[in-house]
């Protein structure tokens, strides 16, 4: 039996969602093959938490836990941390140094995709389209007229490195920009301001399934709110339709772009890429490399629609990690 550490939590606003994701992975882990360990990675502590909610410290020297005098080493780490340090490359680099296999992509791909502006810039030469954008770093002078001139109104103000729609605002008038920028800076010291794309929003899951890059059934997102924000994602304020109500040609087209991005970047593990389709043209918004794995999340829905059970999805991820 292999010992699998399911890492969850993290240092960002997404830590509660990550705990839900990690617990779902633990629930669906094949208990005939693996011993699952819920490991909470939090700013104040790294601990293995057993079923009775007893905490055992993780030794950061070798990423092990000692329970009742017995030292537990892990054969593989299942990464369920959204945001830092699980989705920005830090945990990946640490685990690589310790030679412990893990289920998400490598540290460079993780750091690149977590940085929206760098990620979209790398894909641009390959003809992958994205919204018109304007960048700000904390401390930069804010010229609202310049921003509006470049991206137009309405526009979206987003933290450059954050997830679950934390810190994002839809801005309709120039006067709203400074407050929206302030809100985004609460999550990150870099900001990306993007033009509003009026079209159909879709989410495309791409995974390595049994050694083959596989595009999962595409989900269409219809938010009750102004955009697919935190409430829409996690509190049921959206319709998520799988498969998406788009033509077979568009399904093929957007799936091919998501798959191409996955392969160009030499991705591993899971990815979920968001697009907005405007006049039959898909515009890429971002790629998540540790997408939500809660019961409400899109990738599990897409996996089930593809006929891949959650147990099989998680087993596949672990076996591929162990094989490499």
Short mmCIF file of the C-alpha atoms (twelve columns), coordinates in Angstrom:
data_MODEL
# 
_entry.id   MODEL 
# 
loop_
_atom_site.group_PDB 
_atom_site.id 
_atom_site.type_symbol 
_atom_site.label_atom_id 
_atom_site.label_alt_id 
_atom_site.label_comp_id 
_atom_site.label_asym_id 
_atom_site.label_seq_id 
_atom_site.Cartn_x 
_atom_site.Cartn_y 
_atom_site.Cartn_z 
_atom_site.pdbx_PDB_model_num 
ATOM 1   C CA . UNK A 1   0.000   0.000  0.000   1 
ATOM 2   C CA . UNK A 2   1.353   3.399  -0.991  1 
ATOM 3   C CA . UNK A 3   1.204   6.312  1.448   1 
ATOM 4   C CA . UNK A 4   -0.423  9.327  -0.219  1 
ATOM 5   C CA . UNK A 5   -0.284  12.775 1.374   1 
ATOM 6   C CA . UNK A 6   -3.201  14.913 0.179   1 
ATOM 7   C CA . UNK A 7   -1.986  18.480 0.665   1 
ATOM 8   C CA . UNK A 8   -4.679  21.103 1.167   1 
ATOM 9   C CA . UNK A 9   -5.198  24.569 2.640   1 
ATOM 10  C CA . UNK A 10  -2.524  26.999 1.517   1 
ATOM 11  C CA . UNK A 11  -1.721  30.616 2.292   1 
ATOM 12  C CA . UNK A 12  -4.288  32.451 0.162   1 
ATOM 13  C CA . UNK A 13  -7.962  33.418 0.442   1 
ATOM 14  C CA . UNK A 14  -8.756  30.110 -1.273  1 
ATOM 15  C CA . UNK A 15  -7.668  27.929 1.654   1 
ATOM 16  C CA . UNK A 16  -11.235 26.976 2.716   1 
ATOM 17  C CA . UNK A 17  -12.100 25.807 -0.809  1 
ATOM 18  C CA . UNK A 18  -8.833  23.887 -0.924  1 
ATOM 19  C CA . UNK A 19  -9.728  22.065 2.320   1 
ATOM 20  C CA . UNK A 20  -13.031 21.028 0.691   1 
ATOM 21  C CA . UNK A 21  -11.172 19.841 -2.434  1 
ATOM 22  C CA . UNK A 22  -8.659  17.866 -0.385  1 
ATOM 23  C CA . UNK A 23  -11.362 16.202 1.695   1 
ATOM 24  C CA . UNK A 24  -13.209 15.134 -1.485  1 
ATOM 25  C CA . UNK A 25  -9.984  13.565 -2.809  1 
ATOM 26  C CA . UNK A 26  -9.561  11.746 0.528   1 
ATOM 27  C CA . UNK A 27  -13.181 10.536 0.364   1 
ATOM 28  C CA . UNK A 28  -12.780 9.101  -3.173  1 
ATOM 29  C CA . UNK A 29  -9.246  7.725  -2.776  1 
ATOM 30  C CA . UNK A 30  -9.062  4.012  -3.606  1 
ATOM 31  C CA . UNK A 31  -8.545  2.589  -0.100  1 
ATOM 32  C CA . UNK A 32  -7.547  -0.821 -1.536  1 
ATOM 33  C CA . UNK A 33  -4.428  0.751  -3.111  1 
ATOM 34  C CA . UNK A 34  -3.556  3.739  -0.951  1 
ATOM 35  C CA . UNK A 35  -3.299  4.943  2.619   1 
ATOM 36  C CA . UNK A 36  -4.561  8.531  2.448   1 
ATOM 37  C CA . UNK A 37  -3.257  11.254 4.779   1 
ATOM 38  C CA . UNK A 38  -4.871  14.706 4.972   1 
ATOM 39  C CA . UNK A 39  -2.017  17.193 5.301   1 
ATOM 40  C CA . UNK A 40  -2.932  20.797 6.056   1 
ATOM 41  C CA . UNK A 41  -0.375  23.284 4.721   1 
ATOM 42  C CA . UNK A 42  -1.158  26.545 6.523   1 
ATOM 43  C CA . UNK A 43  0.902   29.671 7.227   1 
ATOM 44  C CA . UNK A 44  1.072   28.911 10.939  1 
ATOM 45  C CA . UNK A 45  1.565   25.114 10.708  1 
ATOM 46  C CA . UNK A 46  2.057   22.069 8.483   1 
ATOM 47  C CA . UNK A 47  0.204   19.125 10.067  1 
ATOM 48  C CA . UNK A 48  -1.161  15.687 9.253   1 
ATOM 49  C CA . UNK A 49  -4.766  15.617 10.541  1 
ATOM 50  C CA . UNK A 50  -6.208  12.156 11.229  1 
ATOM 51  C CA . UNK A 51  -9.893  11.121 11.205  1 
ATOM 52  C CA . UNK A 52  -10.218 12.056 14.888  1 
ATOM 53  C CA . UNK A 53  -8.840  15.532 13.988  1 
ATOM 54  C CA . UNK A 54  -5.648  14.936 15.977  1 
ATOM 55  C CA . UNK A 55  -2.771  16.928 14.504  1 
ATOM 56  C CA . UNK A 56  0.762   15.630 13.948  1 
ATOM 57  C CA . UNK A 57  3.458   18.110 12.808  1 
ATOM 58  C CA . UNK A 58  5.091   17.617 9.418   1 
ATOM 59  C CA . UNK A 59  8.885   17.526 9.478   1 
ATOM 60  C CA . UNK A 60  9.821   19.953 6.677   1 
ATOM 61  C CA . UNK A 61  13.305  18.419 6.385   1 
ATOM 62  C CA . UNK A 62  11.943  15.360 4.626   1 
ATOM 63  C CA . UNK A 63  8.161   15.961 4.510   1 
ATOM 64  C CA . UNK A 64  7.338   13.171 6.960   1 
ATOM 65  C CA . UNK A 65  5.038   12.779 9.965   1 
ATOM 66  C CA . UNK A 66  5.611   10.835 13.191  1 
ATOM 67  C CA . UNK A 67  2.519   9.148  14.660  1 
ATOM 68  C CA . UNK A 68  2.796   7.304  18.002  1 
ATOM 69  C CA . UNK A 69  6.532   6.894  17.518  1 
ATOM 70  C CA . UNK A 70  6.206   5.601  13.939  1 
ATOM 71  C CA . UNK A 71  7.651   7.718  11.155  1 
ATOM 72  C CA . UNK A 72  5.486   7.982  8.042   1 
ATOM 73  C CA . UNK A 73  7.133   8.790  4.717   1 
ATOM 74  C CA . UNK A 74  4.972   9.554  1.698   1 
ATOM 75  C CA . UNK A 75  5.293   7.795  -1.660  1 
ATOM 76  C CA . UNK A 76  3.387   10.525 -3.490  1 
ATOM 77  C CA . UNK A 77  1.725   13.877 -2.819  1 
ATOM 78  C CA . UNK A 78  -1.722  14.650 -4.197  1 
ATOM 79  C CA . UNK A 79  -1.773  18.421 -4.611  1 
ATOM 80  C CA . UNK A 80  -5.146  20.016 -3.781  1 
ATOM 81  C CA . UNK A 81  -3.856  23.485 -2.804  1 
ATOM 82  C CA . UNK A 82  -5.404  26.338 -4.799  1 
ATOM 83  C CA . UNK A 83  -3.281  29.484 -4.815  1 
ATOM 84  C CA . UNK A 84  0.076   29.805 -3.060  1 
ATOM 85  C CA . UNK A 85  2.109   27.680 -2.253  1 
ATOM 86  C CA . UNK A 86  0.474   24.812 -4.177  1 
ATOM 87  C CA . UNK A 87  -0.440  26.445 -7.480  1 
ATOM 88  C CA . UNK A 88  2.485   28.848 -7.962  1 
ATOM 89  C CA . UNK A 89  5.363   26.356 -8.054  1 
ATOM 90  C CA . UNK A 90  6.650   26.602 -4.478  1 
ATOM 91  C CA . UNK A 91  5.460   23.182 -3.259  1 
ATOM 92  C CA . UNK A 92  6.379   21.595 -6.600  1 
ATOM 93  C CA . UNK A 93  9.991   22.836 -6.344  1 
ATOM 94  C CA . UNK A 94  10.241  21.776 -2.678  1 
ATOM 95  C CA . UNK A 95  8.899   18.278 -3.407  1 
ATOM 96  C CA . UNK A 96  11.155  17.926 -6.449  1 
ATOM 97  C CA . UNK A 97  14.191  18.693 -4.276  1 
ATOM 98  C CA . UNK A 98  13.023  15.964 -1.866  1 
ATOM 99  C CA . UNK A 99  12.387  13.612 -4.844  1 
ATOM 100 C CA . UNK A 100 8.770   13.038 -3.817  1 
ATOM 101 C CA . UNK A 101 6.402   12.582 -6.799  1 
ATOM 102 C CA . UNK A 102 3.359   14.895 -6.899  1 
ATOM 103 C CA . UNK A 103 0.231   15.004 -9.036  1 
ATOM 104 C CA . UNK A 104 0.279   18.535 -10.491 1 
ATOM 105 C CA . UNK A 105 2.498   20.080 -13.169 1 
ATOM 106 C CA . UNK A 106 6.152   20.965 -12.583 1 
ATOM 107 C CA . UNK A 107 7.230   24.130 -10.732 1 
ATOM 108 C CA . UNK A 108 7.992   26.254 -13.824 1 
ATOM 109 C CA . UNK A 109 4.627   25.560 -15.507 1 
ATOM 110 C CA . UNK A 110 2.906   26.146 -12.205 1 
ATOM 111 C CA . UNK A 111 4.590   29.534 -11.654 1 
ATOM 112 C CA . UNK A 112 3.971   30.594 -15.262 1 
ATOM 113 C CA . UNK A 113 0.263   29.731 -15.411 1 
ATOM 114 C CA . UNK A 114 -0.344  31.289 -11.991 1 
ATOM 115 C CA . UNK A 115 0.888   34.600 -13.384 1 
ATOM 116 C CA . UNK A 116 -1.939  35.534 -15.781 1 
ATOM 117 C CA . UNK A 117 -0.011  38.223 -17.660 1 
ATOM 118 C CA . UNK A 118 3.091   36.056 -18.247 1 
ATOM 119 C CA . UNK A 119 1.009   33.017 -19.178 1 
ATOM 120 C CA . UNK A 120 -1.026  34.874 -21.823 1 
ATOM 121 C CA . UNK A 121 2.136   36.580 -23.162 1 
ATOM 122 C CA . UNK A 122 3.867   33.214 -23.699 1 
ATOM 123 C CA . UNK A 123 0.892   31.839 -25.660 1 
ATOM 124 C CA . UNK A 124 0.309   34.960 -27.782 1 
ATOM 125 C CA . UNK A 125 2.986   34.137 -30.430 1 
ATOM 126 C CA . UNK A 126 1.162   30.846 -31.047 1 
ATOM 127 C CA . UNK A 127 -1.952  32.725 -32.173 1 
ATOM 128 C CA . UNK A 128 -3.908  32.105 -28.959 1 
ATOM 129 C CA . UNK A 129 -6.071  35.170 -28.439 1 
ATOM 130 C CA . UNK A 130 -6.751  37.004 -25.179 1 
ATOM 131 C CA . UNK A 131 -8.459  40.250 -24.091 1 
ATOM 132 C CA . UNK A 132 -6.786  43.653 -24.493 1 
ATOM 133 C CA . UNK A 133 -5.024  44.307 -21.179 1 
ATOM 134 C CA . UNK A 134 -3.300  46.968 -19.081 1 
ATOM 135 C CA . UNK A 135 -0.850  46.117 -16.290 1 
ATOM 136 C CA . UNK A 136 -0.191  47.797 -12.942 1 
ATOM 137 C CA . UNK A 137 2.301   47.059 -10.186 1 
ATOM 138 C CA . UNK A 138 1.741   48.292 -6.641  1 
ATOM 139 C CA . UNK A 139 3.130   51.809 -6.338  1 
ATOM 140 C CA . UNK A 140 2.570   52.663 -10.028 1 
ATOM 141 C CA . UNK A 141 0.810   55.950 -10.769 1 
ATOM 142 C CA . UNK A 142 -2.798  55.338 -11.834 1 
ATOM 143 C CA . UNK A 143 -3.943  57.151 -14.961 1 
ATOM 144 C CA . UNK A 144 -7.600  56.197 -15.251 1 
ATOM 145 C CA . UNK A 145 -8.028  58.001 -18.593 1 
ATOM 146 C CA . UNK A 146 -5.100  55.998 -20.045 1 
ATOM 147 C CA . UNK A 147 -6.592  52.714 -18.774 1 
ATOM 148 C CA . UNK A 148 -10.031 53.470 -20.261 1 
ATOM 149 C CA . UNK A 149 -8.459  54.525 -23.559 1 
ATOM 150 C CA . UNK A 150 -6.653  51.193 -23.838 1 
ATOM 151 C CA . UNK A 151 -9.193  48.643 -22.558 1 
ATOM 152 C CA . UNK A 152 -12.517 50.514 -22.839 1 
ATOM 153 C CA . UNK A 153 -15.534 50.203 -20.540 1 
ATOM 154 C CA . UNK A 154 -16.827 48.093 -18.973 1 
ATOM 155 C CA . UNK A 155 -13.592 46.323 -17.992 1 
ATOM 156 C CA . UNK A 156 -12.360 43.809 -15.434 1 
ATOM 157 C CA . UNK A 157 -9.804  44.596 -12.739 1 
ATOM 158 C CA . UNK A 158 -8.096  41.420 -11.486 1 
ATOM 159 C CA . UNK A 159 -5.242  40.459 -9.190  1 
ATOM 160 C CA . UNK A 160 -2.596  38.976 -11.490 1 
ATOM 161 C CA . UNK A 161 -1.892  35.984 -9.223  1 
ATOM 162 C CA . UNK A 162 -5.049  34.865 -7.393  1 
ATOM 163 C CA . UNK A 163 -7.920  32.467 -7.924  1 
ATOM 164 C CA . UNK A 164 -11.566 31.740 -7.114  1 
ATOM 165 C CA . UNK A 165 -12.402 35.259 -8.359  1 
ATOM 166 C CA . UNK A 166 -11.079 36.893 -5.175  1 
ATOM 167 C CA . UNK A 167 -10.332 40.591 -5.704  1 
ATOM 168 C CA . UNK A 168 -11.990 40.825 -9.145  1 
ATOM 169 C CA . UNK A 169 -14.290 43.749 -10.020 1 
ATOM 170 C CA . UNK A 170 -16.309 44.567 -13.100 1 
ATOM 171 C CA . UNK A 171 -15.911 48.309 -13.653 1 
ATOM 172 C CA . UNK A 172 -18.499 50.253 -15.648 1 
ATOM 173 C CA . UNK A 173 -17.340 53.856 -15.176 1 
ATOM 174 C CA . UNK A 174 -13.922 55.512 -14.927 1 
ATOM 175 C CA . UNK A 175 -14.747 56.801 -11.437 1 
ATOM 176 C CA . UNK A 176 -14.980 53.199 -10.109 1 
ATOM 177 C CA . UNK A 177 -11.451 52.263 -11.205 1 
ATOM 178 C CA . UNK A 178 -9.420  53.439 -8.144  1 
ATOM 179 C CA . UNK A 179 -11.566 51.456 -5.682  1 
ATOM 180 C CA . UNK A 180 -11.483 48.337 -7.883  1 
ATOM 181 C CA . UNK A 181 -7.679  48.630 -8.098  1 
ATOM 182 C CA . UNK A 182 -7.484  48.923 -4.296  1 
ATOM 183 C CA . UNK A 183 -9.617  45.764 -3.899  1 
ATOM 184 C CA . UNK A 184 -7.352  43.840 -6.310  1 
ATOM 185 C CA . UNK A 185 -4.229  44.993 -4.450  1 
ATOM 186 C CA . UNK A 186 -5.612  43.337 -1.305  1 
ATOM 187 C CA . UNK A 187 -4.942  39.983 -3.035  1 
ATOM 188 C CA . UNK A 188 -1.769  40.720 -5.021  1 
ATOM 189 C CA . UNK A 189 0.836   43.408 -5.741  1 
ATOM 190 C CA . UNK A 190 0.322   43.037 -9.504  1 
ATOM 191 C CA . UNK A 191 -2.876  43.827 -11.374 1 
ATOM 192 C CA . UNK A 192 -4.222  43.026 -14.807 1 
ATOM 193 C CA . UNK A 193 -7.043  45.177 -16.237 1 
ATOM 194 C CA . UNK A 194 -8.819  43.555 -19.177 1 
ATOM 195 C CA . UNK A 195 -11.344 44.634 -21.762 1 
ATOM 196 C CA . UNK A 196 -14.847 43.213 -21.317 1 
ATOM 197 C CA . UNK A 197 -15.528 40.316 -23.669 1 
ATOM 198 C CA . UNK A 198 -19.231 39.940 -24.343 1 
ATOM 199 C CA . UNK A 199 -19.807 36.322 -25.280 1 
ATOM 200 C CA . UNK A 200 -20.288 32.758 -24.108 1 
ATOM 201 C CA . UNK A 201 -18.057 31.680 -21.219 1 
ATOM 202 C CA . UNK A 202 -16.793 28.108 -21.286 1 
ATOM 203 C CA . UNK A 203 -14.417 26.070 -19.157 1 
ATOM 204 C CA . UNK A 204 -12.301 23.317 -20.709 1 
ATOM 205 C CA . UNK A 205 -10.727 20.587 -18.609 1 
ATOM 206 C CA . UNK A 206 -7.632  18.911 -20.062 1 
ATOM 207 C CA . UNK A 207 -5.940  16.020 -18.293 1 
ATOM 208 C CA . UNK A 208 -3.336  13.396 -18.981 1 
ATOM 209 C CA . UNK A 209 -5.486  10.259 -18.833 1 
ATOM 210 C CA . UNK A 210 -3.551  6.990  -19.023 1 
ATOM 211 C CA . UNK A 211 -0.719  8.750  -20.848 1 
ATOM 212 C CA . UNK A 212 -2.922  10.544 -23.416 1 
ATOM 213 C CA . UNK A 213 -3.756  14.272 -23.404 1 
ATOM 214 C CA . UNK A 214 -7.555  14.220 -23.073 1 
ATOM 215 C CA . UNK A 215 -10.044 17.078 -23.448 1 
ATOM 216 C CA . UNK A 216 -13.014 16.578 -21.107 1 
ATOM 217 C CA . UNK A 217 -16.606 17.588 -21.998 1 
ATOM 218 C CA . UNK A 218 -16.775 21.407 -22.044 1 
ATOM 219 C CA . UNK A 219 -18.844 23.345 -19.494 1 
ATOM 220 C CA . UNK A 220 -20.798 26.497 -20.341 1 
ATOM 221 C CA . UNK A 221 -21.082 28.984 -17.499 1 
ATOM 222 C CA . UNK A 222 -24.135 31.206 -17.126 1 
ATOM 223 C CA . UNK A 223 -23.695 33.398 -14.053 1 
ATOM 224 C CA . UNK A 224 -26.636 35.018 -12.262 1 
ATOM 225 C CA . UNK A 225 -24.174 37.683 -11.110 1 
ATOM 226 C CA . UNK A 226 -22.279 40.231 -13.228 1 
ATOM 227 C CA . UNK A 227 -19.611 37.598 -13.920 1 
ATOM 228 C CA . UNK A 228 -18.478 34.146 -12.737 1 
ATOM 229 C CA . UNK A 229 -17.482 35.403 -9.272  1 
ATOM 230 C CA . UNK A 230 -17.022 33.609 -5.930  1 
ATOM 231 C CA . UNK A 231 -20.792 33.404 -5.265  1 
ATOM 232 C CA . UNK A 232 -21.435 32.043 -8.749  1 
ATOM 233 C CA . UNK A 233 -18.625 29.487 -8.372  1 
ATOM 234 C CA . UNK A 234 -19.338 28.184 -4.887  1 
ATOM 235 C CA . UNK A 235 -22.727 29.407 -3.668  1 
ATOM 236 C CA . UNK A 236 -24.844 28.153 -6.547  1 
ATOM 237 C CA . UNK A 237 -25.392 31.512 -8.257  1 
ATOM 238 C CA . UNK A 238 -24.679 30.131 -11.709 1 
ATOM 239 C CA . UNK A 239 -25.825 27.549 -14.193 1 
ATOM 240 C CA . UNK A 240 -23.095 25.180 -15.275 1 
ATOM 241 C CA . UNK A 241 -24.110 23.292 -18.383 1 
ATOM 242 C CA . UNK A 242 -22.072 20.249 -19.436 1 
ATOM 243 C CA . UNK A 243 -21.756 19.688 -22.355 1 
ATOM 244 C CA . UNK A 244 -21.801 23.376 -23.361 1 
ATOM 245 C CA . UNK A 245 -24.533 24.602 -25.746 1 
ATOM 246 C CA . UNK A 246 -22.084 25.399 -28.534 1 
ATOM 247 C CA . UNK A 247 -21.765 23.919 -32.021 1 
ATOM 248 C CA . UNK A 248 -19.733 20.773 -32.673 1 
ATOM 249 C CA . UNK A 249 -17.303 22.922 -34.689 1 
ATOM 250 C CA . UNK A 250 -16.805 25.342 -31.778 1 
ATOM 251 C CA . UNK A 251 -16.472 22.441 -29.305 1 
ATOM 252 C CA . UNK A 252 -13.723 21.063 -31.531 1 
ATOM 253 C CA . UNK A 253 -12.062 24.490 -31.940 1 
ATOM 254 C CA . UNK A 254 -11.978 25.555 -28.288 1 
ATOM 255 C CA . UNK A 255 -10.991 22.044 -27.152 1 
ATOM 256 C CA . UNK A 256 -8.102  22.031 -29.645 1 
ATOM 257 C CA . UNK A 257 -6.813  25.402 -28.328 1 
ATOM 258 C CA . UNK A 258 -6.941  24.204 -24.693 1 
ATOM 259 C CA . UNK A 259 -5.165  20.970 -25.644 1 
ATOM 260 C CA . UNK A 260 -2.541  22.884 -27.655 1 
ATOM 261 C CA . UNK A 261 -1.813  25.184 -24.703 1 
ATOM 262 C CA . UNK A 262 -1.492  22.120 -22.414 1 
ATOM 263 C CA . UNK A 263 0.968   20.460 -24.793 1 
ATOM 264 C CA . UNK A 264 2.920   23.625 -25.691 1 
ATOM 265 C CA . UNK A 265 3.588   24.261 -22.006 1 
ATOM 266 C CA . UNK A 266 4.417   20.577 -21.353 1 
ATOM 267 C CA . UNK A 267 1.762   20.382 -18.703 1 
ATOM 268 C CA . UNK A 268 1.101   17.418 -16.437 1 
ATOM 269 C CA . UNK A 269 -1.827  16.512 -14.215 1 
ATOM 270 C CA . UNK A 270 -5.043  18.534 -14.361 1 
ATOM 271 C CA . UNK A 271 -5.701  21.821 -16.095 1 
ATOM 272 C CA . UNK A 272 -8.877  23.846 -16.483 1 
ATOM 273 C CA . UNK A 273 -8.765  26.679 -19.004 1 
ATOM 274 C CA . UNK A 274 -11.379 29.439 -19.197 1 
ATOM 275 C CA . UNK A 275 -12.473 31.041 -22.476 1 
ATOM 276 C CA . UNK A 276 -15.003 33.578 -23.680 1 
ATOM 277 C CA . UNK A 277 -16.269 32.966 -27.199 1 
ATOM 278 C CA . UNK A 278 -16.981 36.207 -29.088 1 
ATOM 279 C CA . UNK A 279 -18.230 36.015 -32.719 1 
ATOM 280 C CA . UNK A 280 -17.009 32.431 -33.118 1 
ATOM 281 C CA . UNK A 281 -13.558 33.306 -31.780 1 
ATOM 282 C CA . UNK A 282 -12.361 31.852 -28.429 1 
ATOM 283 C CA . UNK A 283 -10.402 34.263 -26.186 1 
ATOM 284 C CA . UNK A 284 -8.396  32.628 -23.413 1 
ATOM 285 C CA . UNK A 285 -8.717  34.100 -19.903 1 
ATOM 286 C CA . UNK A 286 -6.539  31.845 -17.741 1 
ATOM 287 C CA . UNK A 287 -5.448  28.309 -16.930 1 
ATOM 288 C CA . UNK A 288 -5.863  26.699 -13.492 1 
ATOM 289 C CA . UNK A 289 -3.379  23.918 -12.748 1 
ATOM 290 C CA . UNK A 290 -4.931  22.902 -9.414  1 
ATOM 291 C CA . UNK A 291 -8.599  23.372 -10.315 1 
ATOM 292 C CA . UNK A 292 -11.337 23.048 -7.714  1 
ATOM 293 C CA . UNK A 293 -12.120 19.459 -6.741  1 
ATOM 294 C CA . UNK A 294 -15.142 20.137 -4.519  1 
ATOM 295 C CA . UNK A 295 -18.473 18.490 -5.334  1 
ATOM 296 C CA . UNK A 296 -19.542 21.850 -6.907  1 
ATOM 297 C CA . UNK A 297 -16.379 22.201 -8.999  1 
ATOM 298 C CA . UNK A 298 -16.251 22.004 -12.781 1 
ATOM 299 C CA . UNK A 299 -13.480 19.475 -13.386 1 
ATOM 300 C CA . UNK A 300 -15.161 16.709 -11.327 1 
ATOM 301 C CA . UNK A 301 -18.431 17.423 -13.189 1 
ATOM 302 C CA . UNK A 302 -16.617 17.183 -16.536 1 
ATOM 303 C CA . UNK A 303 -14.822 14.005 -15.508 1 
ATOM 304 C CA . UNK A 304 -18.084 12.276 -14.564 1 
ATOM 305 C CA . UNK A 305 -19.647 13.470 -17.876 1 
ATOM 306 C CA . UNK A 306 -16.708 11.811 -19.680 1 
ATOM 307 C CA . UNK A 307 -17.475 8.534  -17.893 1 
ATOM 308 C CA . UNK A 308 -14.429 8.810  -15.598 1 
ATOM 309 C CA . UNK A 309 -15.375 8.271  -11.949 1 
ATOM 310 C CA . UNK A 310 -13.722 10.465 -9.324  1 
ATOM 311 C CA . UNK A 311 -11.967 7.426  -7.860  1 
ATOM 312 C CA . UNK A 312 -10.562 6.636  -11.317 1 
ATOM 313 C CA . UNK A 313 -9.626  10.312 -11.926 1 
ATOM 314 C CA . UNK A 314 -7.634  10.504 -8.686  1 
ATOM 315 C CA . UNK A 315 -6.062  7.038  -9.129  1 
ATOM 316 C CA . UNK A 316 -4.949  8.012  -12.642 1 
ATOM 317 C CA . UNK A 317 -3.298  11.209 -11.323 1 
ATOM 318 C CA . UNK A 318 -1.430  9.296  -8.599  1 
ATOM 319 C CA . UNK A 319 -0.306  6.469  -10.895 1 
ATOM 320 C CA . UNK A 320 1.031   8.929  -13.509 1 
ATOM 321 C CA . UNK A 321 2.932   10.811 -10.787 1 
ATOM 322 C CA . UNK A 322 4.422   7.578  -9.423  1 
ATOM 323 C CA . UNK A 323 5.367   6.419  -12.945 1 
ATOM 324 C CA . UNK A 324 7.419   9.550  -13.661 1 
# 
